Short mmCIF file of C-alpha atoms and ligand atoms in Angstrom, two decimals:
data_model
loop_
_atom_site.label_atom_id
_atom_site.label_comp_id
_atom_site.label_asym_id
_atom_site.label_seq_id
_atom_site.Cartn_x
_atom_site.Cartn_y
_atom_site.Cartn_z
CA MET M 1 5.38 9.45 -23.08
CA VAL M 2 4.43 7.07 -20.28
CA GLY M 3 6.30 5.92 -17.17
CA LYS M 4 7.63 2.36 -17.51
CA ILE M 5 8.89 0.59 -14.43
CA CYS M 6 12.64 0.00 -14.77
CA GLY M 7 13.40 -1.09 -11.20
CA THR M 8 11.64 -2.18 -8.03
CA GLY M 9 12.74 -2.75 -4.44
CA SER M 10 11.25 -3.49 -1.06
CA TYR M 11 12.17 -3.80 2.58
CA ALA M 12 10.52 -5.56 5.52
CA PRO M 13 11.84 -5.47 9.09
CA HIS M 14 13.62 -8.64 10.27
CA ARG M 15 11.43 -8.97 13.35
CA VAL M 16 8.44 -11.16 12.58
CA MET M 17 5.34 -11.42 14.75
CA ASP M 18 3.06 -14.30 13.83
CA ASN M 19 -0.56 -14.82 14.89
CA HIS M 20 0.52 -17.04 17.80
CA ASP M 21 2.72 -14.22 19.13
CA LEU M 22 -0.28 -11.87 18.91
CA ALA M 23 -2.46 -14.34 20.80
CA LYS M 24 -0.12 -13.81 23.77
CA ILE M 25 -0.94 -10.07 23.77
CA VAL M 26 -4.67 -9.96 22.96
CA GLU M 27 -7.50 -12.48 23.08
CA THR M 28 -7.35 -13.92 19.58
CA SER M 29 -6.17 -16.99 17.71
CA ASP M 30 -4.26 -17.94 14.60
CA GLU M 31 -7.42 -19.65 13.32
CA TRP M 32 -9.63 -16.53 13.76
CA ILE M 33 -7.12 -14.20 12.10
CA ARG M 34 -6.42 -16.52 9.15
CA GLU M 35 -10.09 -17.23 8.54
CA ARG M 36 -11.25 -13.59 8.68
CA THR M 37 -8.27 -11.96 6.99
CA GLY M 38 -5.80 -14.43 5.43
CA ILE M 39 -3.00 -12.90 7.51
CA GLY M 40 -0.41 -15.23 9.04
CA LYS M 41 2.28 -12.86 10.27
CA ARG M 42 3.55 -9.32 10.07
CA HIS M 43 7.02 -7.69 10.11
CA ILE M 44 7.47 -5.14 12.88
CA ILE M 45 10.11 -2.41 13.17
CA GLU M 46 12.61 -2.41 16.03
CA GLU M 47 15.21 0.32 15.45
CA GLU M 48 14.00 1.00 11.91
CA THR M 49 11.97 4.06 10.94
CA THR M 50 9.62 4.72 8.02
CA SER M 51 12.25 6.72 6.13
CA TYR M 52 14.92 4.08 6.82
CA MET M 53 12.70 1.35 5.34
CA ALA M 54 11.85 3.62 2.39
CA GLY M 55 15.56 4.29 1.83
CA GLN M 56 16.40 0.57 1.81
CA ALA M 57 13.61 -0.18 -0.67
CA ALA M 58 14.79 2.74 -2.81
CA LEU M 59 18.42 1.52 -2.80
CA ARG M 60 17.25 -1.90 -4.01
CA ALA M 61 15.18 -0.33 -6.77
CA VAL M 62 18.13 1.79 -7.90
CA GLU M 63 20.42 -1.26 -7.87
CA GLN M 64 17.99 -3.29 -9.95
CA SER M 65 17.37 -0.52 -12.47
CA GLY M 66 21.06 0.15 -13.00
CA ILE M 67 20.37 3.90 -13.29
CA ASP M 68 22.51 6.63 -11.77
CA PRO M 69 20.52 8.11 -8.80
CA ALA M 70 21.50 11.56 -10.07
CA GLU M 71 19.09 10.96 -12.99
CA ILE M 72 16.08 10.81 -10.66
CA GLU M 73 14.21 14.12 -10.94
CA LEU M 74 11.42 13.51 -8.44
CA ILE M 75 10.75 11.28 -5.42
CA ILE M 76 7.13 10.96 -4.30
CA LEU M 77 6.77 9.04 -1.05
CA ALA M 78 3.36 7.86 0.13
CA THR M 79 3.13 7.47 3.89
CA SER M 80 0.94 8.32 6.85
CA SER M 81 3.50 7.30 9.46
CA SER M 82 6.70 9.21 8.86
CA GLU M 83 8.78 9.58 12.03
CA THR M 84 9.03 13.30 11.37
CA VAL M 85 6.38 15.74 10.18
CA PHE M 86 9.26 17.57 8.52
CA PRO M 87 11.68 17.14 6.94
CA CYS M 88 9.60 14.85 4.78
CA ALA M 89 10.66 11.24 4.41
CA ALA M 90 11.21 11.72 0.65
CA CYS M 91 14.11 14.09 1.43
CA GLU M 92 15.65 11.47 3.75
CA VAL M 93 15.44 8.97 0.90
CA GLN M 94 17.00 11.48 -1.47
CA LYS M 95 19.96 11.74 0.92
CA THR M 96 20.20 7.96 1.39
CA ILE M 97 20.35 7.16 -2.32
CA GLY M 98 22.29 10.26 -3.42
CA ALA M 99 19.57 11.50 -5.77
CA VAL M 100 21.17 14.92 -5.80
CA HIS M 101 18.99 16.39 -8.56
CA ALA M 102 15.66 15.12 -7.27
CA ALA M 103 12.84 17.12 -5.73
CA GLY M 104 10.98 15.15 -3.09
CA TYR M 105 7.77 15.29 -1.17
CA ASP M 106 5.48 13.02 0.85
CA MET M 107 1.84 12.25 0.08
CA ASN M 108 -0.68 11.04 2.64
CA ALA M 109 -3.73 9.15 1.47
CA ALA M 110 -3.28 6.23 3.88
CA CYS M 111 -3.57 2.84 2.16
CA THR M 112 -4.42 4.45 -1.20
CA GLY M 113 -1.25 6.56 -1.04
CA PHE M 114 1.00 4.52 -3.30
CA VAL M 115 -1.48 4.25 -6.18
CA LEU M 116 -2.17 8.00 -5.98
CA ALA M 117 1.58 8.74 -5.92
CA PHE M 118 2.05 6.40 -8.91
CA ASN M 119 -0.73 8.22 -10.80
CA THR M 120 0.87 11.58 -9.92
CA ALA M 121 4.24 10.38 -11.20
CA GLN M 122 2.63 9.21 -14.44
CA ALA M 123 1.02 12.64 -14.84
CA TYR M 124 4.43 14.38 -14.42
CA ILE M 125 5.89 12.07 -17.07
CA SER M 126 3.05 12.35 -19.57
CA ALA M 127 3.14 16.16 -19.20
CA GLY M 128 6.83 16.09 -20.13
CA ILE M 129 7.90 17.60 -16.79
CA CYS M 130 10.04 14.63 -15.67
CA LYS M 131 11.69 11.64 -17.33
CA THR M 132 12.71 9.64 -14.25
CA VAL M 133 10.60 9.47 -11.10
CA MET M 134 10.82 7.29 -8.01
CA VAL M 135 7.58 6.35 -6.27
CA ILE M 136 7.65 4.85 -2.77
CA GLY M 137 5.08 3.53 -0.32
CA ALA M 138 6.31 3.12 3.26
CA ASP M 139 4.52 2.77 6.58
CA SER M 140 5.21 1.85 10.19
CA MET M 141 1.70 0.84 11.17
CA SER M 142 2.96 -0.72 14.41
CA ASN M 143 3.42 2.85 15.71
CA LEU M 144 -0.22 3.71 14.98
CA VAL M 145 -2.16 0.69 16.24
CA ASP M 146 -3.51 0.21 19.73
CA TRP M 147 -1.87 -3.06 20.76
CA THR M 148 -4.72 -3.70 23.20
CA ASP M 149 -7.41 -3.53 20.46
CA ARG M 150 -7.71 -6.99 18.91
CA SER M 151 -10.03 -5.79 16.17
CA THR M 152 -7.32 -3.64 14.59
CA CYS M 153 -3.85 -4.66 15.83
CA ILE M 154 -4.05 -8.03 14.09
CA LEU M 155 -4.43 -6.41 10.68
CA PHE M 156 -1.32 -4.31 10.22
CA GLY M 157 2.44 -4.60 9.65
CA ASP M 158 5.44 -2.47 8.66
CA GLY M 159 7.37 -2.25 5.39
CA ALA M 160 8.29 -0.27 2.29
CA GLY M 161 8.35 -0.69 -1.48
CA ALA M 162 9.72 1.47 -4.30
CA VAL M 163 9.52 1.65 -8.08
CA ILE M 164 11.42 3.77 -10.60
CA LEU M 165 9.52 5.06 -13.62
CA ARG M 166 11.27 6.14 -16.82
CA ALA M 167 9.66 7.98 -19.72
CA GLU M 168 9.18 5.77 -22.79
CA GLU M 169 6.78 5.45 -25.67
CA GLY M 170 4.02 2.96 -24.95
CA MET M 171 0.39 2.19 -24.23
CA PRO M 172 -1.26 5.19 -22.56
CA VAL M 173 -1.68 4.88 -18.80
CA HIS M 174 -5.28 5.08 -17.58
CA MET M 175 -6.18 6.13 -14.07
CA ALA M 176 -8.95 7.22 -11.72
CA ALA M 177 -9.21 8.36 -8.10
CA HIS M 178 -12.03 9.22 -5.71
CA SER M 179 -12.60 10.30 -2.11
CA ASP M 180 -15.58 10.33 0.24
CA GLY M 181 -14.80 12.53 3.20
CA VAL M 182 -18.30 12.06 4.62
CA LYS M 183 -17.35 8.47 5.43
CA GLY M 184 -14.00 9.50 6.93
CA PRO M 185 -14.95 8.52 10.51
CA ALA M 186 -14.98 4.84 9.45
CA LEU M 187 -11.18 4.76 9.70
CA THR M 188 -9.21 7.34 11.70
CA GLU M 189 -5.90 7.96 13.47
CA LEU M 190 -5.79 11.35 15.21
CA SER M 191 -2.42 11.38 16.97
CA ARG M 192 -1.21 14.56 15.28
CA HIS M 193 -4.06 16.45 16.96
CA ARG M 194 -3.35 15.20 20.43
CA LYS M 195 -1.78 17.65 22.84
CA ASP M 196 0.41 16.20 25.55
CA TRP M 197 -1.82 17.76 28.20
CA ASP M 198 -4.97 16.43 26.55
CA LYS M 199 -4.97 13.05 28.24
CA GLU M 200 -8.69 12.55 27.77
CA ASN M 201 -8.17 12.09 24.04
CA ASP M 202 -5.33 9.62 24.46
CA SER M 203 -7.27 6.80 22.90
CA GLU M 204 -7.75 8.83 19.73
CA SER M 205 -4.06 8.61 19.01
CA TYR M 206 -4.55 5.11 17.63
CA ILE M 207 -6.34 3.62 14.69
CA HIS M 208 -10.12 3.46 15.09
CA MET M 209 -12.03 1.48 12.54
CA ASP M 210 -15.52 0.34 11.70
CA GLY M 211 -14.26 -2.89 10.14
CA GLN M 212 -17.51 -3.89 8.49
CA ALA M 213 -18.08 -0.44 6.97
CA VAL M 214 -14.56 -0.45 5.51
CA PHE M 215 -15.05 -3.99 4.24
CA LYS M 216 -18.30 -3.11 2.45
CA PHE M 217 -16.83 0.09 1.01
CA ALA M 218 -13.83 -1.78 -0.46
CA VAL M 219 -15.88 -4.60 -1.94
CA ARG M 220 -18.19 -2.10 -3.67
CA LYS M 221 -15.80 0.65 -4.75
CA VAL M 222 -12.79 -1.34 -5.98
CA PRO M 223 -14.71 -3.22 -8.71
CA GLU M 224 -16.41 0.07 -9.68
CA ILE M 225 -13.16 1.96 -10.15
CA ILE M 226 -11.58 -0.94 -12.05
CA GLU M 227 -14.54 -0.91 -14.47
CA GLU M 228 -14.24 2.89 -14.74
CA VAL M 229 -10.57 2.68 -15.74
CA LEU M 230 -11.27 -0.10 -18.24
CA ASP M 231 -14.07 1.98 -19.82
CA GLN M 232 -11.63 4.86 -20.14
CA ALA M 233 -9.08 2.55 -21.80
CA GLY M 234 -11.68 0.89 -24.03
CA MET M 235 -10.49 -2.48 -22.74
CA ARG M 236 -12.20 -5.60 -21.41
CA LEU M 237 -11.61 -7.17 -18.03
CA ASP M 238 -10.16 -10.31 -19.59
CA GLU M 239 -7.44 -8.22 -21.25
CA VAL M 240 -5.92 -7.43 -17.84
CA ASP M 241 -3.22 -9.94 -16.84
CA HIS M 242 -2.67 -9.00 -13.19
CA PHE M 243 -4.79 -7.14 -10.63
CA VAL M 244 -2.40 -5.88 -7.98
CA LEU M 245 -4.67 -4.70 -5.18
CA HIS M 246 -4.00 -3.19 -1.79
CA GLN M 247 -3.38 -6.14 0.55
CA ALA M 248 -5.82 -5.46 3.40
CA ASN M 249 -7.77 -8.68 3.65
CA ARG M 250 -7.91 -11.87 1.58
CA ARG M 251 -11.72 -11.89 1.78
CA ILE M 252 -11.91 -8.38 0.28
CA ILE M 253 -9.72 -9.44 -2.65
CA GLU M 254 -11.74 -12.63 -3.17
CA ALA M 255 -14.99 -10.65 -3.11
CA VAL M 256 -13.63 -8.15 -5.67
CA ALA M 257 -12.56 -11.01 -7.97
CA LYS M 258 -15.99 -12.59 -7.63
CA ARG M 259 -17.82 -9.34 -8.42
CA LEU M 260 -15.64 -8.89 -11.49
CA LYS M 261 -16.23 -12.53 -12.47
CA THR M 262 -12.48 -12.91 -12.83
CA ASP M 263 -10.39 -15.86 -11.73
CA ILE M 264 -8.71 -15.30 -8.37
CA SER M 265 -5.39 -16.49 -9.87
CA LYS M 266 -5.13 -13.05 -11.53
CA PHE M 267 -5.12 -11.43 -8.06
CA PRO M 268 -1.72 -12.10 -6.49
CA MET M 269 -1.55 -11.87 -2.69
CA ASN M 270 1.20 -11.71 -0.10
CA LEU M 271 -0.74 -10.58 2.97
CA GLU M 272 -0.17 -13.93 4.65
CA GLU M 273 3.46 -12.81 5.08
CA TYR M 274 3.21 -9.04 5.60
CA ALA M 275 -0.37 -8.19 6.69
CA ASN M 276 -1.59 -4.69 5.77
CA THR M 277 1.44 -2.38 5.46
CA SER M 278 -0.83 0.48 4.27
CA ALA M 279 0.86 2.49 1.48
CA ALA M 280 3.56 -0.19 1.17
CA THR M 281 1.42 -3.19 0.19
CA VAL M 282 1.18 -2.52 -3.56
CA PRO M 283 4.88 -1.74 -4.19
CA ILE M 284 6.05 -4.65 -2.00
CA LEU M 285 3.85 -6.98 -4.03
CA LEU M 286 5.02 -5.44 -7.32
CA ASP M 287 8.62 -6.00 -6.25
CA GLU M 288 7.93 -9.63 -5.36
CA LEU M 289 6.18 -10.30 -8.67
CA ASN M 290 8.93 -8.53 -10.60
CA ARG M 291 11.75 -10.43 -8.90
CA LYS M 292 9.95 -13.73 -9.43
CA ASP M 293 9.57 -12.80 -13.11
CA VAL M 294 5.80 -13.16 -12.94
CA LEU M 295 5.23 -9.89 -14.80
CA LYS M 296 6.14 -10.09 -18.49
CA ARG M 297 6.82 -7.18 -20.83
CA GLY M 298 3.63 -6.18 -22.62
CA GLU M 299 1.30 -7.56 -19.95
CA LYS M 300 -1.44 -5.29 -18.62
CA VAL M 301 -1.38 -4.54 -14.91
CA MET M 302 -4.21 -2.96 -12.90
CA LEU M 303 -3.29 -1.41 -9.55
CA SER M 304 -5.96 -0.47 -7.02
CA GLY M 305 -5.67 1.01 -3.55
CA PHE M 306 -8.36 1.87 -1.01
CA GLY M 307 -8.48 3.05 2.56
CA ALA M 308 -8.88 5.90 5.02
CA GLY M 309 -10.34 9.15 3.82
CA LEU M 310 -12.18 7.31 2.51
CA THR M 311 -10.07 7.17 -0.64
CA TRP M 312 -9.71 4.79 -3.57
CA ALA M 313 -7.72 4.83 -6.79
CA ALA M 314 -6.71 2.64 -9.71
CA CYS M 315 -4.21 2.63 -12.55
CA LEU M 316 -3.91 0.49 -15.68
CA PHE M 317 -0.55 0.29 -17.43
CA GLU M 318 1.57 -1.95 -19.58
CA TRP M 319 4.50 -3.74 -17.91
N1 LIG X 1 -9.84 -12.31 17.49
C1 LIG X 1 -10.96 -12.94 17.92
N2 LIG X 1 -12.16 -12.34 17.92
C2 LIG X 1 -12.24 -11.09 17.42
C3 LIG X 1 -11.12 -10.39 16.97
C4 LIG X 1 -9.88 -11.05 17.01
N3 LIG X 1 -8.75 -10.47 16.59
N4 LIG X 1 -11.51 -9.17 16.55
C5 LIG X 1 -12.84 -9.09 16.74
N5 LIG X 1 -13.27 -10.25 17.28
C6 LIG X 1 -14.63 -10.61 17.66
C7 LIG X 1 -15.52 -9.42 17.89
O1 LIG X 1 -15.36 -8.93 19.21
C8 LIG X 1 -16.89 -10.01 17.66
O2 LIG X 1 -17.28 -10.72 18.79
P1 LIG X 1 -18.82 -10.71 19.25
O3 LIG X 1 -19.57 -11.36 18.11
O4 LIG X 1 -18.79 -11.53 20.49
O5 LIG X 1 -19.17 -9.29 19.46
C9 LIG X 1 -16.65 -11.04 16.54
O6 LIG X 1 -15.23 -11.31 16.56
C10 LIG X 1 -17.04 -10.57 15.17
O7 LIG X 1 -16.54 -9.26 15.00
P2 LIG X 1 -16.74 -8.47 13.66
O8 LIG X 1 -16.12 -7.12 13.77
O9 LIG X 1 -18.17 -8.57 13.24
O10 LIG X 1 -15.87 -9.38 12.66
P3 LIG X 1 -15.72 -9.27 11.10
O11 LIG X 1 -16.10 -10.55 10.49
O12 LIG X 1 -16.32 -8.02 10.56
O13 LIG X 1 -14.14 -9.17 10.93
C11 LIG X 1 -12.47 -7.56 10.43
C12 LIG X 1 -13.46 -8.06 11.45
C13 LIG X 1 -11.76 -6.34 10.99
C14 LIG X 1 -11.45 -8.67 10.16
C15 LIG X 1 -13.22 -7.21 9.12
O14 LIG X 1 -14.33 -6.39 9.39
C16 LIG X 1 -12.35 -6.54 8.11
O15 LIG X 1 -11.36 -7.10 7.66
N6 LIG X 1 -12.70 -5.30 7.71
C17 LIG X 1 -11.87 -4.56 6.78
C18 LIG X 1 -10.82 -3.89 7.58
C19 LIG X 1 -9.66 -3.42 6.76
O16 LIG X 1 -9.17 -4.13 5.92
N7 LIG X 1 -9.21 -2.19 7.03
C20 LIG X 1 -8.12 -1.59 6.38
C21 LIG X 1 -8.55 -1.11 5.05
S1 LIG X 1 -7.33 -0.13 4.36
#
């Protein structure tokens, strides 16, 4: 058995901050941000929380799938910005959607989180442990960025996306995942370690990033892991119909496409609208593609996420 997606949903806050708005806060410009990243705007929470956004995305996925929430056996929620350490955000979602029989837990692997959660859900299904699993990616990056640091605050946004997987017969799902803790310092957010009296470390409670190191890592490792998964599947690159990658930077996605000698049209992007919503980018994009009917039954979809840890993962499945 494999997990087939039977419903998707997403949520983005109503408040939109475009590059011109950002240029009023830090020394930057719409031109610089668009040229270096492809980002045009980002959605930013006001009253919303990570679990609220996740719940709204989940409700939309349930509505689209037509399933009874009581059938959901497991909710895996990828996030690194839940408003509470516990209870976990997955349990909040369970309450919101009335998934009374579901177990739920959160997973934190930053921007790679959703793909790892998706792989985990597929493993539960192929092992015969669960038939119906909800996978969510949700992040409130606006709570983690230093709004005075122009090298990072321009990159991120807030949002959530959800998919529901149901056990069916079908093409085996192929997956891979890797981490490199030695390179962890390239991208950090240490707020959970900050004590209120430890004012000296205040600046550590925001995202710190070596942008070029992260850029190089992504451009090298994403093509590698895609090739690894294809080898495992015994498939060629040209047999993949859609490469749904973490939406961090248009130039990273273009460089990956170039390295794989694959036309950029197979790499959908929506980061102009949402920026990098961390664990939420892949499921928000999946929801958009699904609702626009871009993804057709039988097509092969490759997901790939990468980010802090450093971590990277990929998954190949049939839509
Ligand atoms: N607006 C205007 N200028 C900016 C700026 C901004 N928002 N941010 C940085 N700059 C300046 C720098 O201060 C530097 O100026 P200097 O040459 O006078 O010192 C110059 O632009 C170049 O900075 P640099 O860091 O070399 O730019 P870059 O081409 O590497 O682009 C990133 C920076 C962050 C856009 C790029 O490295 C990147 O996208 N990395 C990947 C990050 C990422 O996606 N992380 C999440 C992964 S999950």
